[in-house]
Short mmCIF file of C-alpha atoms and ligand atoms in Angstrom, two decimals:
data_model
loop_
_atom_site.label_atom_id
_atom_site.label_comp_id
_atom_site.label_asym_id
_atom_site.label_seq_id
_atom_site.Cartn_x
_atom_site.Cartn_y
_atom_site.Cartn_z
CA UNK T 1165 -18.66 -0.07 -35.30
CA UNK T 1166 -16.62 2.43 -36.99
CA UNK T 1167 -14.79 0.90 -40.16
CA UNK T 1168 -12.21 2.98 -38.77
CA UNK T 1169 -8.68 1.70 -36.79
CA UNK T 1170 -8.66 2.61 -33.32
CA UNK T 1171 -5.54 3.26 -31.83
CA UNK T 1172 -3.95 3.44 -28.88
CA UNK T 1173 -1.27 5.92 -27.43
CA UNK T 1174 0.07 5.72 -23.65
CA UNK T 1175 2.51 8.73 -22.65
CA UNK T 1176 5.05 7.59 -19.63
CA UNK T 1177 7.43 9.52 -17.57
CA UNK T 1178 8.39 10.38 -14.49
CA UNK T 1179 7.03 12.76 -12.60
CA UNK T 1180 7.66 16.40 -13.94
CA UNK T 1181 8.96 15.89 -17.39
CA UNK T 1182 5.65 17.86 -18.82
CA UNK T 1183 3.13 14.73 -19.92
CA UNK T 1184 -0.20 16.82 -19.50
CA UNK T 1185 1.33 20.09 -21.63
CA UNK T 1186 1.98 17.70 -24.40
CA UNK T 1187 -1.22 15.28 -24.06
CA UNK T 1188 -3.32 18.11 -23.87
CA UNK T 1189 -1.70 19.34 -27.43
CA UNK T 1190 -1.97 16.17 -28.43
CA UNK T 1191 -5.25 15.67 -28.02
CA UNK T 1192 -6.24 19.08 -29.48
CA UNK T 1193 -4.14 17.57 -32.81
CA UNK T 1194 -5.87 14.28 -33.22
CA UNK T 1195 -9.31 16.60 -32.45
CA UNK T 1196 -8.34 18.70 -35.48
CA UNK T 1197 -7.57 15.77 -37.45
CA UNK T 1198 -11.28 14.89 -36.95
CA UNK T 1199 -10.63 11.86 -35.01
CA UNK T 1200 -12.54 10.66 -31.86
CA UNK T 1201 -10.22 11.39 -28.83
CA UNK T 1202 -10.92 9.98 -26.16
CA UNK T 1203 -8.37 11.74 -23.08
CA UNK T 1204 -7.62 9.30 -20.09
CA UNK T 1205 -5.55 8.33 -16.99
CA UNK T 1206 -3.90 5.85 -15.02
CA UNK T 1207 -4.41 5.83 -12.02
CA UNK T 1208 -8.25 6.62 -11.64
CA UNK T 1209 -9.26 6.86 -15.17
CA UNK T 1210 -12.71 5.83 -14.26
CA UNK T 1211 -15.30 5.99 -11.45
CA UNK T 1212 -13.79 2.74 -9.72
CA UNK T 1213 -10.19 3.53 -10.27
CA UNK T 1214 -11.49 6.74 -8.40
CA UNK T 1215 -11.71 4.85 -5.40
CA UNK T 1216 -8.61 2.83 -6.46
CA UNK T 1217 -5.82 5.91 -7.27
CA UNK T 1218 -7.77 7.74 -3.55
CA UNK T 1219 -6.65 4.27 -1.52
CA UNK T 1220 -3.05 4.31 -3.43
CA UNK T 1221 -1.82 8.12 -3.06
CA UNK T 1222 -3.92 9.32 0.07
CA UNK T 1223 -4.63 7.05 2.11
CA UNK T 1224 -2.59 6.74 5.53
CA UNK T 1225 -0.50 4.01 6.23
CA UNK T 1226 2.07 1.58 4.21
CA UNK T 1227 0.72 -0.96 1.70
CA UNK T 1228 2.59 -3.56 1.24
CA UNK T 1229 4.16 -3.69 -2.21
CA UNK T 1230 2.64 -7.06 -4.14
CA UNK T 1231 -0.68 -5.06 -2.88
CA UNK T 1232 -0.13 -1.83 -4.61
CA UNK T 1233 0.87 -3.68 -7.73
CA UNK T 1234 -2.12 -4.88 -6.95
CA UNK T 1235 -4.26 -2.07 -7.09
CA UNK T 1236 -2.65 -0.25 -9.88
CA UNK T 1237 -3.59 -3.85 -12.21
CA UNK T 1238 -6.99 -3.67 -10.56
CA UNK T 1239 -7.47 0.30 -11.67
CA UNK T 1240 -5.95 -1.21 -15.56
CA UNK T 1241 -8.00 -4.01 -15.27
CA UNK T 1242 -11.56 -1.91 -14.67
CA UNK T 1243 -10.00 0.71 -16.82
CA UNK T 1244 -9.32 -1.54 -20.39
CA UNK T 1245 -12.41 -2.88 -19.77
CA UNK T 1246 -14.63 -0.77 -19.71
CA UNK T 1247 -13.23 3.06 -21.44
CA UNK T 1248 -10.51 2.04 -22.97
CA UNK T 1249 -11.52 -1.36 -25.32
CA UNK T 1250 -14.88 0.04 -26.54
CA UNK T 1251 -12.81 3.10 -27.36
CA UNK T 1252 -10.90 1.08 -29.77
CA UNK T 1253 -13.24 -0.62 -30.85
CA UNK T 1254 -15.49 2.00 -32.07
CA UNK T 1255 -12.23 3.35 -33.62
CA UNK T 1256 -11.78 5.97 -31.59
CA UNK T 1257 -8.00 7.10 -30.32
CA UNK T 1258 -7.51 6.53 -27.05
CA UNK T 1259 -4.55 9.07 -25.46
CA UNK T 1260 -3.56 7.74 -21.64
CA UNK T 1261 -1.34 9.83 -19.21
CA UNK T 1262 0.29 6.96 -17.69
CA UNK T 1263 -0.21 2.83 -18.39
CA UNK T 1264 1.01 -0.43 -17.43
CA UNK T 1265 5.02 0.37 -18.24
CA UNK T 1266 4.40 2.43 -15.08
CA UNK T 1267 4.03 0.15 -13.69
CA UNK T 1268 7.14 -1.90 -14.59
CA UNK T 1269 9.11 1.53 -13.56
CA UNK T 1270 7.63 2.08 -10.09
CA UNK T 1271 6.41 -1.14 -9.21
CA UNK T 1272 9.49 -3.44 -11.01
CA UNK T 1273 11.91 -0.45 -10.27
CA UNK T 1274 11.45 1.56 -7.09
CA UNK T 1275 9.85 -0.82 -4.37
CA UNK T 1276 11.83 -4.06 -5.16
CA UNK T 1277 9.25 -6.14 -6.75
CA UNK T 1278 10.27 -8.28 -10.00
CA UNK T 1279 9.93 -6.15 -13.13
CA UNK T 1280 9.09 -9.59 -15.46
CA UNK T 1281 6.43 -10.38 -12.25
CA UNK T 1282 5.14 -6.84 -12.23
CA UNK T 1283 4.97 -6.76 -16.29
CA UNK T 1284 2.84 -10.34 -15.85
CA UNK T 1285 0.36 -9.31 -14.06
CA UNK T 1286 -0.82 -6.14 -15.61
CA UNK T 1287 -0.76 -8.24 -19.04
CA UNK T 1288 -2.84 -10.76 -17.46
CA UNK T 1289 -5.16 -7.27 -16.08
CA UNK T 1290 -5.33 -5.50 -19.16
CA UNK T 1291 -5.84 -9.39 -21.50
CA UNK T 1292 -2.39 -8.67 -23.22
CA UNK T 1293 -4.08 -4.76 -24.78
CA UNK T 1294 -0.94 -3.35 -25.55
CA UNK T 1295 -0.32 0.54 -26.91
CA UNK T 1296 0.15 1.51 -30.94
CA UNK T 1297 2.26 3.82 -29.32
CA UNK T 1298 4.13 4.43 -26.28
CA UNK T 1299 5.87 7.94 -25.56
CA UNK T 1300 8.45 8.66 -23.48
CA UNK T 1301 9.30 11.95 -22.38
CA UNK T 1302 12.61 11.64 -21.13
CA UNK T 1303 14.68 14.16 -18.33
CA UNK T 1304 16.85 13.18 -16.13
CA UNK T 1305 15.63 13.34 -12.59
CA UNK T 1306 17.40 15.92 -11.34
CA UNK T 1307 15.90 18.26 -13.01
CA UNK T 1308 12.25 16.84 -13.10
CA UNK T 1309 12.38 17.26 -9.97
CA UNK T 1310 13.62 20.94 -9.74
CA UNK T 1311 11.11 22.09 -12.16
CA UNK T 1312 8.44 20.76 -9.68
CA UNK T 1313 9.69 21.92 -6.37
CA UNK T 1314 11.46 25.68 -7.95
CA UNK T 1315 12.94 26.52 -4.73
CA UNK T 1316 16.02 27.02 -6.12
CA UNK T 1317 17.51 25.87 -3.12
CA UNK T 1318 20.04 22.95 -2.31
CA UNK T 1319 18.77 19.43 -2.17
CA UNK T 1320 18.33 17.70 1.19
CA UNK T 1321 19.36 13.87 2.53
CA UNK T 1322 15.79 13.48 1.47
CA UNK T 1323 15.19 14.81 -2.23
CA UNK T 1324 18.83 13.33 -2.88
CA UNK T 1325 16.89 9.99 -2.39
CA UNK T 1326 13.97 10.50 -3.79
CA UNK T 1327 16.27 11.48 -6.90
CA UNK T 1328 17.94 8.01 -6.91
CA UNK T 1329 14.55 6.62 -6.85
CA UNK T 1330 12.92 8.55 -10.19
CA UNK T 1331 16.55 8.48 -11.31
CA UNK T 1332 15.99 4.78 -11.45
CA UNK T 1333 12.10 4.80 -12.56
CA UNK T 1334 13.31 6.97 -15.12
CA UNK T 1335 15.68 4.12 -15.97
CA UNK T 1336 13.43 1.56 -16.50
CA UNK T 1337 11.98 3.39 -18.54
CA UNK T 1338 15.09 3.83 -21.61
CA UNK T 1339 15.71 -0.07 -21.44
CA UNK T 1340 12.10 -0.99 -21.82
CA UNK T 1341 12.16 1.93 -25.29
CA UNK T 1342 15.16 0.37 -26.80
CA UNK T 1343 13.72 -3.31 -25.77
CA UNK T 1344 10.90 -2.20 -27.59
CA UNK T 1345 11.78 0.48 -30.32
CA UNK T 1346 9.11 0.20 -32.54
CA UNK T 1347 6.35 0.71 -30.30
CA UNK T 1348 8.52 3.76 -27.89
CA UNK T 1349 9.01 7.29 -28.92
CA UNK T 1350 12.10 8.35 -26.64
CA UNK T 1351 11.16 12.08 -26.49
CA UNK T 1352 13.83 15.43 -24.52
CA UNK T 1353 11.52 16.11 -22.23
CA UNK T 1354 15.13 19.14 -22.53
CA UNK T 1355 13.39 20.85 -25.25
CA UNK T 1356 10.44 23.19 -25.97
CA UNK T 1357 6.93 22.43 -25.69
CA UNK T 1358 6.51 22.81 -29.48
CA UNK T 1359 9.45 21.22 -30.61
CA UNK T 1360 8.56 18.25 -28.33
CA UNK T 1361 5.41 18.10 -29.97
CA UNK T 1362 6.56 17.95 -33.23
CA UNK T 1363 8.10 15.15 -32.94
CA UNK T 1364 5.21 13.44 -31.43
CA UNK T 1365 2.89 15.11 -33.95
CA UNK T 1366 5.20 13.29 -36.55
CA UNK T 1367 5.09 9.58 -35.52
CA UNK T 1368 1.70 9.81 -34.87
CA UNK T 1369 1.09 11.00 -38.47
CA UNK T 1370 2.65 7.60 -39.32
CA UNK T 1371 0.51 5.78 -37.68
CA UNK T 1372 -2.75 7.39 -38.75
CA UNK T 1373 -2.12 7.01 -42.07
P1 TYD X 2491 0.06 10.85 -11.69
O1 TYD X 2491 -1.23 10.78 -11.88
O2 TYD X 2491 0.29 10.71 -12.69
O3 TYD X 2491 0.25 11.74 -10.64
P2 TYD X 2491 0.72 13.32 -10.84
O4 TYD X 2491 -0.18 13.05 -11.32
O5 TYD X 2491 0.99 13.41 -9.20
O6 TYD X 2491 1.73 13.74 -11.45
O7 TYD X 2491 0.88 9.78 -11.35
C1 TYD X 2491 0.44 8.88 -9.51
C2 TYD X 2491 1.42 8.43 -8.97
O8 TYD X 2491 1.36 6.78 -9.72
C3 TYD X 2491 2.88 8.87 -9.88
O9 TYD X 2491 3.81 8.91 -9.06
C4 TYD X 2491 3.17 7.40 -10.54
C5 TYD X 2491 1.91 6.48 -10.00
N1 TYD X 2491 2.21 5.23 -10.89
C6 TYD X 2491 3.53 3.91 -10.35
O10 TYD X 2491 3.82 4.18 -9.72
N2 TYD X 2491 2.80 3.08 -10.74
C7 TYD X 2491 1.38 3.16 -12.26
O11 TYD X 2491 1.00 1.60 -12.41
C8 TYD X 2491 0.70 4.13 -11.75
C9 TYD X 2491 -0.54 4.22 -13.21
C10 TYD X 2491 1.20 5.01 -11.68
#
């Protein structure tokens, strides 16, 4: 086992804020610093997880909210046990696109489950493993959805409902960040890619020492 300490980073935010771009740049940077870096994601970061992801995102028909929360938690339990923890024990840096805060924000805020219960479920799943750093890429829901859609048309009723849902998810992320400032870094996604990346690297450098 390496004597270098592992570092666990999660990247969070609603859909359309540019997580993948920031993760790609961050992983490149970490590799340039000579650190073994494991880039991963939820849901679906393992083989079993791919099957769970399919159930969650592509299966036709409704999934009961508690069943949905349990499927995300099952994906996460396997992800942590087989990929994240072993990497951290080797001394690697793990960068994951979404982690348990996504469950609290999406299943808790959006689908009318109790946030504290959703969090407790995930904490059970991961045997209490929290990231050293969670980066929230923050953008008002309307702008994030506009970036995704890029149609230039006025939003219809369904799209306005979507804005409401994503804004509730966004607010859930923001209040978690406020409650736990030592773990979270909030980065405004209305900045340029480079500006956002500079803020992320500054914080990561403090943790790398
Ligand atoms: P993601 O793969 O990030 O979406 P995309 O690649 O389409 O940007 O995540 C898939 C969806 O799953 C996303 O809408 C957020 C949602 N999600 C939850 O609702 N709860 C969770 O715990 C996680 C990890 C994701």
